Tab-separated table of C-alpha atoms and ligand atoms in Angstrom:
chain	number	residue	atom	x	y	z
A	19	MET	CA	0.000	0.000	0.000
A	20	ASP	CA	1.481	3.371	-0.846
A	21	LYS	CA	1.442	6.220	1.608
A	22	LYS	CA	-1.536	8.009	0.158
A	23	GLU	CA	-3.655	4.880	0.318
A	24	ALA	CA	-2.523	4.217	3.864
A	25	GLU	CA	-3.671	7.646	4.935
A	26	VAL	CA	-7.058	7.345	3.290
A	27	GLY	CA	-7.436	3.832	4.688
A	28	ALA	CA	-6.794	5.155	8.164
A	29	LEU	CA	-9.363	7.868	7.527
A	30	GLN	CA	-12.000	5.227	7.250
A	31	ASN	CA	-11.298	3.535	10.573
A	32	VAL	CA	-13.801	4.323	13.256
A	33	GLU	CA	-11.935	5.835	16.192
A	34	GLY	CA	-14.827	5.684	18.615
A	35	LYS	CA	-15.955	2.496	20.295
A	36	GLN	CA	-14.295	-0.446	18.651
A	37	GLU	CA	-15.914	-3.698	17.639
A	38	GLU	CA	-14.133	-5.835	20.254
A	39	GLU	CA	-14.359	-3.445	23.239
A	40	GLU	CA	-10.813	-2.377	22.527
A	41	GLN	CA	-8.936	0.501	24.079
A	42	VAL	CA	-10.432	3.833	23.101
A	43	VAL	CA	-8.164	6.694	22.061
A	44	ASN	CA	-9.572	9.829	20.503
A	45	PRO	CA	-9.228	13.524	21.318
A	46	TRP	CA	-11.951	13.274	23.978
A	47	GLU	CA	-11.461	9.882	25.538
A	48	VAL	CA	-8.455	7.775	26.427
A	49	SER	CA	-9.045	4.444	28.117
A	50	ALA	CA	-7.238	1.145	28.054
A	51	LYS	CA	-8.799	-2.257	27.590
A	52	GLU	CA	-10.476	-3.466	30.795
A	53	GLY	CA	-7.811	-3.672	33.506
A	54	GLY	CA	-4.923	-3.183	31.101
A	55	LYS	CA	-2.512	-0.509	29.964
A	56	ILE	CA	-2.642	1.564	26.804
A	57	ASP	CA	-1.107	-0.557	24.038
A	58	TYR	CA	1.011	1.944	22.135
A	59	ASP	CA	2.263	-0.533	19.545
A	60	LYS	CA	-1.316	-1.201	18.592
A	61	LEU	CA	-2.028	2.531	18.409
A	62	ILE	CA	0.869	3.082	16.034
A	63	GLU	CA	-0.370	0.297	13.845
A	64	LYS	CA	-3.987	1.394	13.896
A	65	PHE	CA	-3.271	5.089	13.349
A	66	GLY	CA	-0.606	4.341	10.759
A	67	CYS	CA	2.165	6.509	12.206
A	68	GLN	CA	5.809	5.548	12.583
A	69	ARG	CA	7.897	4.736	15.637
A	70	LEU	CA	10.519	7.303	16.512
A	71	ASN	CA	13.682	5.217	16.531
A	72	GLN	CA	17.147	5.793	17.936
A	73	SER	CA	18.651	6.787	14.608
A	74	LEU	CA	16.230	9.733	14.359
A	75	ILE	CA	17.130	10.803	17.883
A	76	ASP	CA	20.817	10.609	16.952
A	77	ARG	CA	20.078	12.778	13.949
A	78	VAL	CA	18.368	15.386	16.096
A	79	GLU	CA	21.404	15.473	18.387
A	80	HIS	CA	23.713	15.825	15.442
A	81	LEU	CA	21.688	18.582	13.743
A	82	THR	CA	21.203	20.620	16.906
A	83	SER	CA	24.595	19.944	18.521
A	84	ARG	CA	22.750	19.341	21.768
A	85	ARG	CA	21.978	16.331	23.897
A	86	ALA	CA	18.484	15.111	23.018
A	87	HIS	CA	15.692	16.201	25.367
A	88	VAL	CA	14.916	13.717	28.122
A	89	PHE	CA	11.461	13.180	26.538
A	90	LEU	CA	13.251	11.898	23.426
A	91	ARG	CA	15.822	9.836	25.304
A	92	ARG	CA	13.129	8.147	27.407
A	93	GLY	CA	10.678	7.520	24.578
A	94	VAL	CA	8.007	9.937	25.866
A	95	PHE	CA	7.777	11.263	22.316
A	96	PHE	CA	7.656	7.891	20.643
A	97	ALA	CA	5.831	8.212	17.319
A	98	HIS	CA	5.901	10.500	14.298
A	99	ARG	CA	4.688	11.224	10.803
A	100	ASP	CA	7.190	12.595	8.299
A	101	PHE	CA	9.590	13.852	10.980
A	102	THR	CA	12.342	12.501	8.716
A	103	GLU	CA	11.218	14.923	5.978
A	104	ILE	CA	11.469	17.829	8.434
A	105	LEU	CA	15.027	16.838	9.351
A	106	ASP	CA	15.991	16.299	5.694
A	107	ALA	CA	14.725	19.773	4.815
A	108	TYR	CA	16.407	21.317	7.848
A	109	GLU	CA	19.669	19.693	6.837
A	110	ARG	CA	19.340	21.332	3.417
A	111	GLY	CA	19.023	24.682	5.180
A	112	GLU	CA	15.236	24.991	4.966
A	113	LYS	CA	13.495	26.073	8.146
A	114	PHE	CA	10.060	25.001	9.330
A	115	TYR	CA	7.552	26.214	11.879
A	116	LEU	CA	6.086	24.556	14.948
A	117	TYR	CA	2.401	24.367	15.734
A	118	THR	CA	0.861	23.147	18.964
A	119	GLY	CA	-2.160	24.005	21.071
A	120	ARG	CA	-4.309	23.574	24.085
A	121	GLY	CA	-8.007	23.297	24.731
A	122	PRO	CA	-8.531	25.531	27.773
A	123	SER	CA	-10.939	23.413	29.807
A	124	SER	CA	-9.614	24.039	33.287
A	125	GLU	CA	-8.077	26.798	35.297
A	126	ALA	CA	-5.067	24.850	36.573
A	127	LEU	CA	-2.864	22.705	34.407
A	128	HIS	CA	-1.605	19.366	35.596
A	129	LEU	CA	1.776	17.819	34.860
A	130	GLY	CA	0.458	15.986	31.804
A	131	HIS	CA	-0.515	19.306	30.220
A	132	LEU	CA	3.023	20.615	30.611
A	133	VAL	CA	4.647	17.751	28.705
A	134	PRO	CA	3.962	18.939	25.113
A	135	PHE	CA	4.795	22.541	26.000
A	136	MET	CA	8.080	21.687	27.715
A	137	PHE	CA	9.010	19.676	24.652
A	138	THR	CA	7.901	22.323	22.175
A	139	GLN	CA	9.950	24.916	24.052
A	140	TYR	CA	13.002	22.681	23.613
A	141	LEU	CA	12.319	22.230	19.894
A	142	GLN	CA	11.952	25.975	19.423
A	143	GLU	CA	15.171	26.628	21.265
A	144	VAL	CA	17.359	24.065	19.512
A	145	PHE	CA	16.013	24.484	15.973
A	146	LYS	CA	15.480	28.257	16.293
A	147	VAL	CA	12.142	28.258	14.544
A	148	PRO	CA	8.849	30.132	14.886
A	149	LEU	CA	5.925	28.663	16.782
A	150	VAL	CA	2.170	29.188	16.701
A	151	ILE	CA	0.089	28.088	19.690
A	152	GLN	CA	-3.635	27.637	19.216
A	153	LEU	CA	-5.944	28.051	22.207
A	154	THR	CA	-9.099	26.239	21.182
A	155	ASP	CA	-11.519	28.102	23.438
A	156	ASP	CA	-14.189	27.395	20.811
A	157	GLU	CA	-13.553	23.642	21.046
A	158	LYS	CA	-13.976	23.590	24.807
A	159	CYS	CA	-17.079	25.746	24.617
A	160	LEU	CA	-18.526	23.203	22.157
A	161	TRP	CA	-17.546	20.086	24.101
A	162	LYS	CA	-17.650	21.107	27.742
A	163	ASN	CA	-20.377	22.867	29.541
A	164	LEU	CA	-18.626	26.230	29.313
A	165	THR	CA	-19.967	29.592	28.248
A	166	VAL	CA	-18.225	31.536	25.512
A	167	GLU	CA	-17.009	34.051	28.068
A	168	GLU	CA	-15.717	31.428	30.496
A	169	SER	CA	-13.822	29.633	27.711
A	170	ARG	CA	-12.199	32.896	26.672
A	171	ARG	CA	-11.184	33.656	30.235
A	172	LEU	CA	-9.653	30.202	30.654
A	173	ALA	CA	-7.725	30.640	27.407
A	174	ARG	CA	-6.009	33.729	28.803
A	175	GLU	CA	-5.309	32.077	32.137
A	176	ASN	CA	-3.830	29.033	30.386
A	177	ALA	CA	-1.744	31.308	28.166
A	178	LYS	CA	0.094	32.404	31.317
A	179	ASP	CA	1.012	28.816	32.176
A	180	ILE	CA	2.135	28.252	28.597
A	181	ILE	CA	4.271	31.394	28.540
A	182	ALA	CA	5.788	30.259	31.861
A	183	CYS	CA	7.278	27.290	29.991
A	184	GLY	CA	9.846	29.675	28.571
A	185	PHE	CA	8.831	30.435	24.996
A	186	ASP	CA	10.754	33.055	23.070
A	187	ILE	CA	8.509	36.042	22.382
A	188	ARG	CA	10.490	36.900	19.230
A	189	ARG	CA	9.415	33.585	17.692
A	190	THR	CA	6.048	32.806	19.286
A	191	PHE	CA	2.491	33.752	18.372
A	192	ILE	CA	-0.276	32.595	20.720
A	193	PHE	CA	-3.865	32.983	19.550
A	194	SER	CA	-7.386	32.271	20.743
A	195	ASP	CA	-9.740	30.882	18.108
A	196	PHE	CA	-12.544	33.190	19.252
A	197	ASP	CA	-10.315	36.179	18.590
A	198	TYR	CA	-8.205	35.133	15.645
A	199	VAL	CA	-10.395	33.028	13.316
A	200	GLY	CA	-11.268	35.064	10.246
A	201	GLY	CA	-9.513	36.318	7.148
A	202	ALA	CA	-6.926	33.983	5.654
A	203	PHE	CA	-7.385	31.502	8.497
A	204	TYR	CA	-11.089	31.205	7.769
A	205	ARG	CA	-10.475	30.842	4.052
A	206	ASN	CA	-8.270	27.824	4.803
A	207	MET	CA	-10.935	26.364	7.060
A	208	ILE	CA	-13.362	26.503	4.178
A	209	GLU	CA	-10.833	24.945	1.785
A	210	VAL	CA	-10.565	22.053	4.247
A	211	SER	CA	-14.293	21.833	4.961
A	212	LYS	CA	-15.273	21.350	1.347
A	213	ARG	CA	-12.873	18.417	1.006
A	214	VAL	CA	-13.995	16.351	3.997
A	215	THR	CA	-17.288	14.479	3.880
A	216	CYS	CA	-19.631	13.803	6.725
A	217	ASN	CA	-18.881	10.085	6.360
A	218	GLN	CA	-15.182	10.738	6.776
A	219	ILE	CA	-15.698	12.881	9.870
A	220	VAL	CA	-17.915	10.225	11.389
A	221	GLY	CA	-15.287	7.623	10.508
A	222	ILE	CA	-12.435	9.557	12.056
A	223	PHE	CA	-14.076	10.997	15.154
A	224	GLY	CA	-17.038	8.723	15.778
A	225	PHE	CA	-19.629	11.546	15.906
A	226	VAL	CA	-23.257	10.417	15.907
A	227	GLY	CA	-26.443	11.926	14.561
A	228	GLU	CA	-27.412	13.364	17.927
A	229	ASP	CA	-24.190	15.378	18.196
A	230	HIS	CA	-24.656	19.076	17.507
A	231	ILE	CA	-23.243	20.443	14.293
A	232	GLY	CA	-20.625	22.463	16.163
A	233	LYS	CA	-18.651	19.255	16.598
A	234	TYR	CA	-18.823	18.466	12.907
A	235	SER	CA	-17.604	21.891	11.935
A	236	PHE	CA	-14.758	22.155	14.450
A	237	PRO	CA	-12.031	19.895	12.954
A	238	PRO	CA	-11.115	22.378	10.176
A	239	VAL	CA	-10.370	24.945	12.902
A	240	GLN	CA	-7.659	22.687	14.312
A	241	ALA	CA	-6.459	21.844	10.798
A	242	ALA	CA	-5.975	25.416	9.542
A	243	PRO	CA	-2.860	26.329	11.597
A	244	SER	CA	-1.020	23.522	9.762
A	245	PHE	CA	-0.943	25.766	6.693
A	246	PRO	CA	1.438	28.733	6.712
A	247	SER	CA	-0.992	30.945	4.798
A	248	SER	CA	-3.287	30.968	7.839
A	249	PHE	CA	-0.784	33.432	9.333
A	250	PRO	CA	-0.213	36.166	6.742
A	251	HIS	CA	1.495	38.417	9.314
A	252	LEU	CA	4.115	35.697	9.814
A	253	PHE	CA	4.482	33.610	6.688
A	254	SER	CA	3.309	35.713	3.786
A	255	GLY	CA	4.809	34.389	0.539
A	256	LYS	CA	6.072	31.233	2.311
A	257	ASP	CA	3.381	28.761	1.288
A	258	ASN	CA	6.044	26.080	0.989
A	259	LEU	CA	7.084	26.287	4.617
A	260	ARG	CA	6.792	22.955	6.413
A	261	CYS	CA	4.927	22.552	9.679
A	262	LEU	CA	5.864	20.262	12.587
A	263	ILE	CA	3.250	19.520	15.230
A	264	PRO	CA	4.308	18.234	18.662
A	265	CYS	CA	1.264	16.738	20.415
A	266	ALA	CA	-0.031	13.840	22.482
A	267	ILE	CA	-1.078	10.963	20.264
A	268	ASP	CA	-4.797	11.455	21.000
A	269	GLN	CA	-4.685	14.454	18.642
A	270	ASP	CA	-3.655	12.271	15.715
A	271	PRO	CA	-7.187	11.990	14.239
A	272	TYR	CA	-7.308	15.747	13.582
A	273	PHE	CA	-4.076	15.641	11.702
A	274	ARG	CA	-4.846	12.486	9.779
A	275	MET	CA	-7.710	14.460	8.345
A	276	THR	CA	-5.467	17.487	7.758
A	277	ARG	CA	-2.781	15.425	6.019
A	278	ASP	CA	-5.306	13.888	3.703
A	279	VAL	CA	-6.464	17.319	2.569
A	280	ALA	CA	-3.143	19.232	2.549
A	281	PRO	CA	-1.756	18.208	-0.863
A	282	ARG	CA	-5.154	18.790	-2.452
A	283	ILE	CA	-5.025	22.447	-1.481
A	284	GLY	CA	-1.371	22.893	-2.345
A	285	TYR	CA	0.477	22.487	0.959
A	286	HIS	CA	2.923	20.059	2.476
A	287	LYS	CA	1.336	17.593	4.837
A	288	PRO	CA	2.097	18.718	8.390
A	289	ALA	CA	4.611	16.470	10.143
A	290	LEU	CA	3.897	15.197	13.631
A	291	ILE	CA	5.906	14.175	16.656
A	292	GLU	CA	3.682	12.422	19.148
A	293	SER	CA	3.873	11.600	22.857
A	294	LEU	CA	2.590	8.963	25.214
A	295	PHE	CA	-0.069	10.004	27.692
A	296	PHE	CA	1.037	11.082	31.096
A	297	PRO	CA	-0.460	8.395	33.330
A	298	ALA	CA	-2.843	9.025	36.217
A	299	LEU	CA	-1.549	8.501	39.754
A	300	GLN	CA	-3.762	5.436	40.031
A	301	GLY	CA	-2.026	3.670	37.169
A	302	GLU	CA	-1.535	3.483	33.486
A	303	THR	CA	-5.008	2.833	32.163
A	304	GLY	CA	-5.653	6.272	30.784
A	305	LYS	CA	-4.333	9.795	30.967
A	306	MET	CA	-4.351	12.168	33.895
A	307	SER	CA	-7.754	13.716	34.060
A	308	ALA	CA	-8.402	17.328	34.887
A	309	SER	CA	-11.789	16.373	36.322
A	310	ASP	CA	-10.534	13.995	39.038
A	311	PRO	CA	-8.306	16.051	41.357
A	312	ASN	CA	-6.869	12.962	43.009
A	313	SER	CA	-5.693	11.479	39.727
A	314	ALA	CA	-3.328	14.315	38.959
A	315	ILE	CA	-0.645	16.622	40.302
A	316	TYR	CA	-1.479	20.222	39.422
A	317	VAL	CA	0.977	23.015	38.911
A	318	THR	CA	-0.942	24.819	41.653
A	319	ASP	CA	-0.546	22.027	44.229
A	320	SER	CA	1.374	22.874	47.394
A	321	GLU	CA	4.332	20.833	48.559
A	322	LYS	CA	2.058	19.217	51.132
A	323	GLU	CA	-0.547	18.292	48.531
A	324	ILE	CA	2.092	16.801	46.252
A	325	LYS	CA	3.463	14.761	49.126
A	326	ASN	CA	0.019	13.552	50.185
A	327	LYS	CA	-1.134	12.637	46.710
A	328	ILE	CA	1.987	10.674	45.886
A	329	ASN	CA	2.107	8.850	49.189
A	330	LYS	CA	-1.601	8.094	49.158
A	331	TYR	CA	-2.492	7.546	45.502
A	332	ALA	CA	0.573	6.787	43.374
A	333	PHE	CA	0.147	3.182	42.316
A	334	SER	CA	3.077	1.132	43.532
A	335	GLY	CA	4.675	-1.882	41.934
A	336	GLY	CA	6.276	-2.758	45.261
A	337	GLN	CA	5.295	-5.896	47.202
A	338	ASP	CA	2.801	-5.995	50.083
A	339	SER	CA	5.331	-6.730	52.804
A	340	VAL	CA	8.935	-5.698	53.246
A	341	GLU	CA	10.082	-9.339	53.355
A	342	LYS	CA	8.329	-10.124	50.102
A	343	HIS	CA	9.658	-6.922	48.551
A	344	ARG	CA	13.248	-7.712	49.526
A	345	GLN	CA	12.775	-11.134	48.009
A	346	LEU	CA	10.888	-10.330	44.783
A	347	GLY	CA	11.611	-6.679	44.102
A	348	ALA	CA	9.198	-4.136	42.604
A	349	ASN	CA	7.291	-4.601	39.375
A	350	LEU	CA	8.641	-1.581	37.494
A	351	GLU	CA	6.218	-2.084	34.610
A	352	VAL	CA	3.242	-0.898	36.650
A	353	ASP	CA	4.974	1.368	39.140
A	354	ILE	CA	3.817	4.980	38.853
A	355	PRO	CA	6.608	6.638	40.889
A	356	VAL	CA	9.190	5.110	38.534
A	357	LYS	CA	7.093	6.119	35.516
A	358	TYR	CA	6.897	9.718	36.724
A	359	LEU	CA	10.616	9.777	37.487
A	360	SER	CA	11.314	8.610	33.956
A	361	PHE	CA	9.476	11.724	32.688
A	362	PHE	CA	11.004	14.235	35.063
A	363	LEU	CA	14.247	12.992	36.607
A	364	GLU	CA	16.836	14.253	34.158
A	365	ASP	CA	19.831	12.325	35.445
A	366	ASP	CA	20.015	9.090	33.426
A	367	ALA	CA	22.487	7.495	35.846
A	368	GLU	CA	20.315	8.188	38.866
A	369	LEU	CA	17.201	6.856	37.140
A	370	GLY	CA	19.109	3.727	36.171
A	371	HIS	CA	20.231	3.297	39.755
A	372	VAL	CA	16.690	3.674	41.149
A	373	LYS	CA	15.328	1.152	38.671
A	374	GLU	CA	18.001	-1.369	39.448
A	375	GLU	CA	17.828	-1.074	43.235
A	376	TYR	CA	14.038	-0.869	43.403
A	377	GLY	CA	13.575	-3.664	40.886
A	378	ALA	CA	15.872	-5.878	42.947
A	379	GLY	CA	14.049	-5.095	46.190
A	380	ARG	CA	16.948	-3.274	47.801
A	381	MET	CA	15.100	0.040	47.596
A	382	LEU	CA	11.591	0.403	49.039
A	383	THR	CA	8.581	2.197	47.558
A	384	GLY	CA	8.764	4.842	50.271
A	385	GLU	CA	12.265	5.843	49.216
A	386	VAL	CA	11.330	6.087	45.556
A	387	LYS	CA	8.254	8.141	46.392
A	388	GLN	CA	10.375	10.431	48.539
A	389	ARG	CA	12.690	11.126	45.607
A	390	LEU	CA	9.722	11.723	43.309
A	391	ILE	CA	8.204	14.180	45.790
A	392	GLU	CA	11.470	16.155	45.728
A	393	VAL	CA	11.666	16.178	41.945
A	394	LEU	CA	8.048	17.251	41.433
A	395	THR	CA	8.065	19.837	44.211
A	396	LYS	CA	11.040	21.475	42.554
A	397	LEU	CA	9.408	21.397	39.136
A	398	VAL	CA	6.092	22.784	40.367
A	399	GLU	CA	7.859	25.450	42.421
A	400	ARG	CA	9.848	26.576	39.393
A	401	HIS	CA	6.695	26.716	37.285
A	402	ARG	CA	4.840	28.667	39.928
A	403	ARG	CA	7.566	31.285	40.100
A	404	ALA	CA	7.739	31.605	36.325
A	405	ARG	CA	3.971	31.937	36.052
A	406	ALA	CA	3.793	34.583	38.759
A	407	ALA	CA	6.171	36.660	36.653
A	408	VAL	CA	3.853	36.575	33.608
A	409	THR	CA	1.903	39.825	33.453
A	410	ASP	CA	-1.240	40.669	31.487
A	411	GLU	CA	0.912	42.876	29.275
A	412	MET	CA	3.066	39.871	28.423
A	413	VAL	CA	-0.007	37.852	27.481
A	414	ASP	CA	-1.124	40.708	25.238
A	415	ALA	CA	2.338	40.856	23.677
A	416	PHE	CA	2.446	37.126	22.883
A	417	MET	CA	-1.087	37.279	21.493
A	418	ALA	CA	-0.662	40.416	19.394
A	419	VAL	CA	-1.104	39.853	15.648
A	420	ARG	CA	2.301	41.139	14.587
A	421	PRO	CA	5.200	40.248	12.307
A	422	LEU	CA	8.129	38.405	13.895
A	423	PRO	CA	11.088	39.736	11.933
A	424	ASN	CA	13.710	37.640	13.756
A	425	MET	CA	11.819	34.381	13.979
A	426	PHE	CA	14.237	32.418	11.782
A	427	ASN	CA	17.502	33.842	13.121
B	506	LIG	N1	-7.464	19.901	20.742
B	506	LIG	C1	-6.375	20.194	21.634
B	506	LIG	C2	-6.815	20.014	23.079
B	506	LIG	O1	-7.950	19.796	23.365
B	506	LIG	C3	-5.831	21.593	21.434
B	506	LIG	C4	-5.021	21.745	20.169
B	506	LIG	C5	-5.330	22.570	19.130
B	506	LIG	C6	-3.785	21.129	19.858
B	506	LIG	N2	-4.373	22.505	18.152
B	506	LIG	C7	-3.415	21.617	18.568
B	506	LIG	C8	-2.968	20.221	20.526
B	506	LIG	C9	-2.221	21.195	17.962
B	506	LIG	C10	-1.773	19.795	19.905
B	506	LIG	C11	-1.423	20.297	18.627
B	506	LIG	O2	-6.007	20.114	23.978
């Protein structure tokens, strides 16, 4: 099957409930098969993306002259579409732009929300490329029980957390759909809309007849930023510019649709680099949920709350009694403290040490949790300080529709 066929084939798979009560992964729901973990190999196969292998990571290191980000080294970003093409073009001296986004559904972000932004910040820094960040306040207004005004307010609040991740204002444009959609952006939405049928949308997203039409009309809004002409103040005359989208893999359906349409309206298909979900404290059956406060660590949690949540809720792969633990060691496969450390403990040697000692039963769950509490408290504290320094004027500056003359330098 050639690539084009593969993409169209994937378009016709129903992403909603599967025939055999399989795991469900779509932009609105992530749940593993009864009692199991998310099967990422299966996802790659079903979605039709590629695994991000070591040789690509080596290439990134070589091209950027920097050690790869811990999310690359640890396989947090594990899948891609056409990332090789982005690197090939970059090697030839062609730049690209980054596109990512957030649906502002809650006031406080949790650690899982930070993952794509921390990674995007790294990509921007090492490749020195422009970035557009879409705040889909419209999406959350359509899907959640939020008023237009509340969604807009949350978008601005979330923008502060995003800015706190360290983006470079000379290369970053943040926009809210409610404010920015129109003009060239809207024209691209319509170009997309007229090339996607209702059957395709139902196939990709699993919408049903009872769903309101807002849902059916939203996907082109998330597709449009993949095309440089949606941003005339940034990319005028650069219709050939490639786009790279860092995101969690649940966003893949949107971009499968986008990639199918892109060549038909004269653009490169956007490339993707996709992450695992950040697991809930209770274990790896889904992603951290903003609606269950005990399933997640928030960037607003105090040191005491972090400590309590980890000690009380973080699912342990350790054994029931100390004797048994010393004898059998921890099951690292299901252990949440080790999982979290593999996202956020930067020191490879220390992580290796913890895994070895804990896995052999020489280290106890309590010790591993203690280390995790330290690591996360530090991270959350740093974020809190950075966010407190973000003023309303800074939000306005990031969100101003303006040219970015130095974005490629
Ligand atoms: N739909 C995403 C969410 O609910 C927000 C989003 C918009 C996004 N554009 C994106 C995420 C591009 C990743 C990449 O969070």
